[in-house]
């Protein structure tokens, strides 16, 4: 099971959650302030599974709101 990284903008805490791919976009509750308004960070792990022809590991992220 992969580990996903999340960020809590309320208290600016980064934390990790162990969960399945299907649940990666589920709400992650901040362990510090219990906020549910967290956002998932783009992890290099999840990006490595799609196509190796690009040659670049640069993953655009953060564009979604
Ligand atoms: Zn927090």
mmCIF file of N, CA and C and ligand atoms in Angstrom:
data_model
loop_
_atom_site.group_PDB
_atom_site.id
_atom_site.type_symbol
_atom_site.label_atom_id
_atom_site.label_comp_id
_atom_site.label_asym_id
_atom_site.label_seq_id
_atom_site.Cartn_x
_atom_site.Cartn_y
_atom_site.Cartn_z
ATOM 1 N N UNK A 1 0.846 -1.198 0.000
ATOM 2 C CA UNK A 1 0.000 0.000 0.000
ATOM 3 C C UNK A 1 0.887 1.255 0.000
ATOM 4 N N UNK A 2 0.647 2.137 -0.941
ATOM 5 C CA UNK A 2 1.509 3.321 -1.036
ATOM 6 C C UNK A 2 1.226 4.355 0.052
ATOM 7 N N UNK A 3 2.223 5.160 0.275
ATOM 8 C CA UNK A 3 2.076 6.253 1.228
ATOM 9 C C UNK A 3 1.876 7.554 0.463
ATOM 10 N N UNK A 4 0.867 8.292 0.834
ATOM 11 C CA UNK A 4 0.614 9.573 0.187
ATOM 12 C C UNK A 4 0.911 10.708 1.149
ATOM 13 N N UNK A 5 1.369 11.797 0.578
ATOM 14 C CA UNK A 5 1.699 12.953 1.398
ATOM 15 C C UNK A 5 0.583 13.987 1.299
ATOM 16 N N UNK A 6 0.307 14.580 2.421
ATOM 17 C CA UNK A 6 -0.738 15.603 2.475
ATOM 18 C C UNK A 6 -0.197 16.840 3.171
ATOM 19 N N UNK A 7 -0.856 17.935 2.880
ATOM 20 C CA UNK A 7 -0.457 19.189 3.502
ATOM 21 C C UNK A 7 -1.672 19.866 4.099
ATOM 22 N N UNK A 8 -1.509 20.338 5.311
ATOM 23 C CA UNK A 8 -2.580 21.060 5.970
ATOM 24 C C UNK A 8 -2.263 22.556 5.927
ATOM 25 N N UNK A 9 -3.023 23.325 5.173
ATOM 26 C CA UNK A 9 -2.758 24.764 5.078
ATOM 27 C C UNK A 9 -3.112 25.511 6.358
ATOM 28 N N UNK A 10 -3.937 24.908 7.180
ATOM 29 C CA UNK A 10 -4.350 25.581 8.415
ATOM 30 C C UNK A 10 -3.185 25.732 9.390
ATOM 31 N N UNK A 11 -2.456 24.651 9.578
ATOM 32 C CA UNK A 11 -1.335 24.708 10.525
ATOM 33 C C UNK A 11 -0.007 24.452 9.819
ATOM 34 N N UNK A 12 -0.080 24.368 8.508
ATOM 35 C CA UNK A 12 1.121 24.182 7.687
ATOM 36 C C UNK A 12 1.909 22.945 8.065
ATOM 37 N N UNK A 13 1.156 21.886 8.269
ATOM 38 C CA UNK A 13 1.789 20.624 8.611
ATOM 39 C C UNK A 13 1.758 19.688 7.412
ATOM 40 N N UNK A 14 2.862 19.038 7.179
ATOM 41 C CA UNK A 14 2.905 17.983 6.181
ATOM 42 C C UNK A 14 2.827 16.640 6.899
ATOM 43 N N UNK A 15 2.007 15.763 6.376
ATOM 44 C CA UNK A 15 1.907 14.453 6.997
ATOM 45 C C UNK A 15 1.668 13.397 5.932
ATOM 46 N N UNK A 16 1.815 12.154 6.333
ATOM 47 C CA UNK A 16 1.671 11.049 5.402
ATOM 48 C C UNK A 16 0.553 10.137 5.836
ATOM 49 N N UNK A 17 -0.093 9.557 4.833
ATOM 50 C CA UNK A 17 -1.160 8.605 5.108
ATOM 51 C C UNK A 17 -0.907 7.355 4.285
ATOM 52 N N UNK A 18 -1.082 6.225 4.910
ATOM 53 C CA UNK A 18 -0.958 4.956 4.219
ATOM 54 C C UNK A 18 -2.346 4.523 3.768
ATOM 55 N N UNK A 19 -2.545 4.494 2.461
ATOM 56 C CA UNK A 19 -3.877 4.134 1.969
ATOM 57 C C UNK A 19 -3.802 3.609 0.548
ATOM 58 N N UNK A 20 -4.900 3.036 0.108
ATOM 59 C CA UNK A 20 -4.917 2.472 -1.232
ATOM 60 C C UNK A 20 -5.043 3.571 -2.272
ATOM 61 N N UNK A 21 -4.716 3.222 -3.505
ATOM 62 C CA UNK A 21 -4.819 4.185 -4.593
ATOM 63 C C UNK A 21 -6.238 4.720 -4.736
ATOM 64 N N UNK A 22 -7.199 3.842 -4.510
ATOM 65 C CA UNK A 22 -8.592 4.235 -4.674
ATOM 66 C C UNK A 22 -9.005 5.304 -3.669
ATOM 67 N N UNK A 23 -8.304 5.327 -2.557
ATOM 68 C CA UNK A 23 -8.679 6.261 -1.504
ATOM 69 C C UNK A 23 -7.719 7.429 -1.372
ATOM 70 N N UNK A 24 -6.870 7.572 -2.362
ATOM 71 C CA UNK A 24 -5.839 8.603 -2.237
ATOM 72 C C UNK A 24 -6.419 10.010 -2.188
ATOM 73 N N UNK A 25 -7.593 10.193 -2.799
ATOM 74 C CA UNK A 25 -8.193 11.523 -2.813
ATOM 75 C C UNK A 25 -9.248 11.710 -1.733
ATOM 76 N N UNK A 26 -9.394 10.702 -0.889
ATOM 77 C CA UNK A 26 -10.293 10.876 0.246
ATOM 78 C C UNK A 26 -9.727 11.923 1.193
ATOM 79 N N UNK A 27 -10.602 12.479 1.969
ATOM 80 C CA UNK A 27 -10.161 13.512 2.901
ATOM 81 C C UNK A 27 -9.221 12.929 3.945
ATOM 82 N N UNK A 28 -8.094 13.593 4.096
ATOM 83 C CA UNK A 28 -7.145 13.200 5.135
ATOM 84 C C UNK A 28 -7.225 14.222 6.264
ATOM 85 N N UNK A 29 -7.500 13.735 7.441
ATOM 86 C CA UNK A 29 -7.617 14.631 8.586
ATOM 87 C C UNK A 29 -6.231 14.952 9.128
ATOM 88 N N UNK A 30 -5.970 16.221 9.307
ATOM 89 C CA UNK A 30 -4.688 16.651 9.823
ATOM 90 C C UNK A 30 -4.468 16.097 11.235
ATOM 91 N N UNK A 31 -3.362 15.418 11.449
ATOM 92 C CA UNK A 31 -3.093 14.846 12.779
ATOM 93 C C UNK A 31 -2.742 15.916 13.813
ATOM 94 N N UNK A 32 -2.446 17.088 13.344
ATOM 95 C CA UNK A 32 -2.018 18.152 14.256
ATOM 96 C C UNK A 32 -3.188 18.991 14.755
ATOM 97 N N UNK A 33 -4.010 19.480 13.813
ATOM 98 C CA UNK A 33 -5.099 20.370 14.212
ATOM 99 C C UNK A 33 -6.469 19.784 13.882
ATOM 100 N N UNK A 34 -6.479 18.555 13.374
ATOM 101 C CA UNK A 34 -7.724 17.849 13.057
ATOM 102 C C UNK A 34 -8.517 18.499 11.925
ATOM 103 N N UNK A 35 -7.869 19.360 11.189
ATOM 104 C CA UNK A 35 -8.545 19.989 10.074
ATOM 105 C C UNK A 35 -8.793 18.981 8.957
ATOM 106 N N UNK A 36 -9.915 19.119 8.288
ATOM 107 C CA UNK A 36 -10.225 18.247 7.163
ATOM 108 C C UNK A 36 -9.986 18.957 5.831
ATOM 109 N N UNK A 37 -9.509 20.167 5.916
ATOM 110 C CA UNK A 37 -9.270 20.933 4.697
ATOM 111 C C UNK A 37 -7.816 20.768 4.246
ATOM 112 N N UNK A 38 -7.442 19.538 4.066
ATOM 113 C CA UNK A 38 -6.068 19.249 3.670
ATOM 114 C C UNK A 38 -6.002 18.975 2.178
ATOM 115 N N UNK A 39 -4.811 19.031 1.665
ATOM 116 C CA UNK A 39 -4.636 18.765 0.245
ATOM 117 C C UNK A 39 -3.538 17.729 0.040
ATOM 118 N N UNK A 40 -3.732 16.908 -0.984
ATOM 119 C CA UNK A 40 -2.750 15.869 -1.247
ATOM 120 C C UNK A 40 -1.602 16.437 -2.067
ATOM 121 N N UNK A 41 -0.424 16.097 -1.675
ATOM 122 C CA UNK A 41 0.735 16.534 -2.410
ATOM 123 C C UNK A 41 1.063 15.513 -3.499
ATOM 124 N N UNK A 42 1.636 16.009 -4.579
ATOM 125 C CA UNK A 42 2.024 15.101 -5.655
ATOM 126 C C UNK A 42 3.271 14.335 -5.234
ATOM 127 N N UNK A 43 3.150 13.034 -5.224
ATOM 128 C CA UNK A 43 4.288 12.221 -4.819
ATOM 129 C C UNK A 43 4.977 11.619 -6.029
ATOM 130 N N UNK A 44 6.258 11.474 -5.926
ATOM 131 C CA UNK A 44 7.020 10.892 -7.023
ATOM 132 C C UNK A 44 6.678 9.424 -7.194
ATOM 133 N N UNK A 45 6.233 8.819 -6.142
ATOM 134 C CA UNK A 45 5.885 7.403 -6.207
ATOM 135 C C UNK A 45 4.730 7.162 -7.164
ATOM 136 N N UNK A 46 3.659 7.917 -7.006
ATOM 137 C CA UNK A 46 2.475 7.692 -7.811
ATOM 138 C C UNK A 46 2.691 8.107 -9.261
ATOM 139 N N UNK A 47 3.667 8.982 -9.498
ATOM 140 C CA UNK A 47 3.901 9.464 -10.847
ATOM 141 C C UNK A 47 4.772 8.504 -11.647
ATOM 142 N N UNK A 48 5.452 7.622 -10.945
ATOM 143 C CA UNK A 48 6.426 6.772 -11.616
ATOM 144 C C UNK A 48 5.774 5.615 -12.366
ATOM 145 N N UNK A 49 4.485 5.440 -12.193
ATOM 146 C CA UNK A 49 3.845 4.295 -12.813
ATOM 147 C C UNK A 49 3.328 4.559 -14.220
ATOM 148 N N UNK A 50 3.388 5.799 -14.646
ATOM 149 C CA UNK A 50 2.793 6.139 -15.924
ATOM 150 C C UNK A 50 3.849 6.523 -16.957
ATOM 151 N N UNK A 51 4.088 5.636 -17.904
ATOM 152 C CA UNK A 51 4.920 5.977 -19.061
ATOM 153 C C UNK A 51 6.317 6.419 -18.719
ATOM 154 N N UNK A 52 7.263 5.777 -19.307
ATOM 155 C CA UNK A 52 8.648 6.146 -19.054
ATOM 156 C C UNK A 52 9.268 6.852 -20.249
ATOM 157 N N UNK A 53 8.471 7.122 -21.273
ATOM 158 C CA UNK A 53 9.023 7.672 -22.516
ATOM 159 C C UNK A 53 9.343 9.157 -22.387
ATOM 160 N N UNK A 54 8.757 9.807 -21.445
ATOM 161 C CA UNK A 54 8.970 11.239 -21.307
ATOM 162 C C UNK A 54 10.389 11.591 -20.936
ATOM 163 N N UNK A 55 10.952 10.811 -20.083
ATOM 164 C CA UNK A 55 12.322 11.056 -19.678
ATOM 165 C C UNK A 55 12.440 12.104 -18.598
ATOM 166 N N UNK A 56 11.395 12.857 -18.377
ATOM 167 C CA UNK A 56 11.448 13.879 -17.344
ATOM 168 C C UNK A 56 10.625 13.432 -16.139
ATOM 169 N N UNK A 57 11.135 13.682 -14.988
ATOM 170 C CA UNK A 57 10.408 13.327 -13.778
ATOM 171 C C UNK A 57 9.643 14.529 -13.232
ATOM 172 N N UNK A 58 9.632 15.592 -14.007
ATOM 173 C CA UNK A 58 8.947 16.785 -13.561
ATOM 174 C C UNK A 58 7.442 16.598 -13.648
ATOM 175 N N UNK A 59 6.780 16.742 -12.546
ATOM 176 C CA UNK A 59 5.334 16.556 -12.515
ATOM 177 C C UNK A 59 4.655 17.885 -12.162
ATOM 178 N N UNK A 60 3.872 18.407 -13.072
ATOM 179 C CA UNK A 60 3.156 19.631 -12.740
ATOM 180 C C UNK A 60 2.099 19.358 -11.693
ATOM 181 N N UNK A 61 2.040 20.194 -10.714
ATOM 182 C CA UNK A 61 1.076 19.959 -9.659
ATOM 183 C C UNK A 61 0.653 21.249 -9.017
ATOM 184 N N UNK A 62 -0.369 21.194 -8.238
ATOM 185 C CA UNK A 62 -0.795 22.375 -7.521
ATOM 186 C C UNK A 62 -1.709 23.263 -8.316
ATOM 187 N N UNK A 63 -2.043 22.855 -9.534
ATOM 188 C CA UNK A 63 -2.905 23.672 -10.354
ATOM 189 C C UNK A 63 -4.374 23.527 -10.025
ATOM 190 N N UNK A 64 -4.683 22.448 -9.365
ATOM 191 C CA UNK A 64 -6.082 22.180 -9.067
ATOM 192 C C UNK A 64 -6.553 22.920 -7.834
ATOM 193 N N UNK A 65 -7.764 23.364 -7.904
ATOM 194 C CA UNK A 65 -8.361 23.984 -6.729
ATOM 195 C C UNK A 65 -9.743 23.412 -6.515
HETATM 196 ZN ZN1 LIG B 1 -3.456 21.088 10.501
#
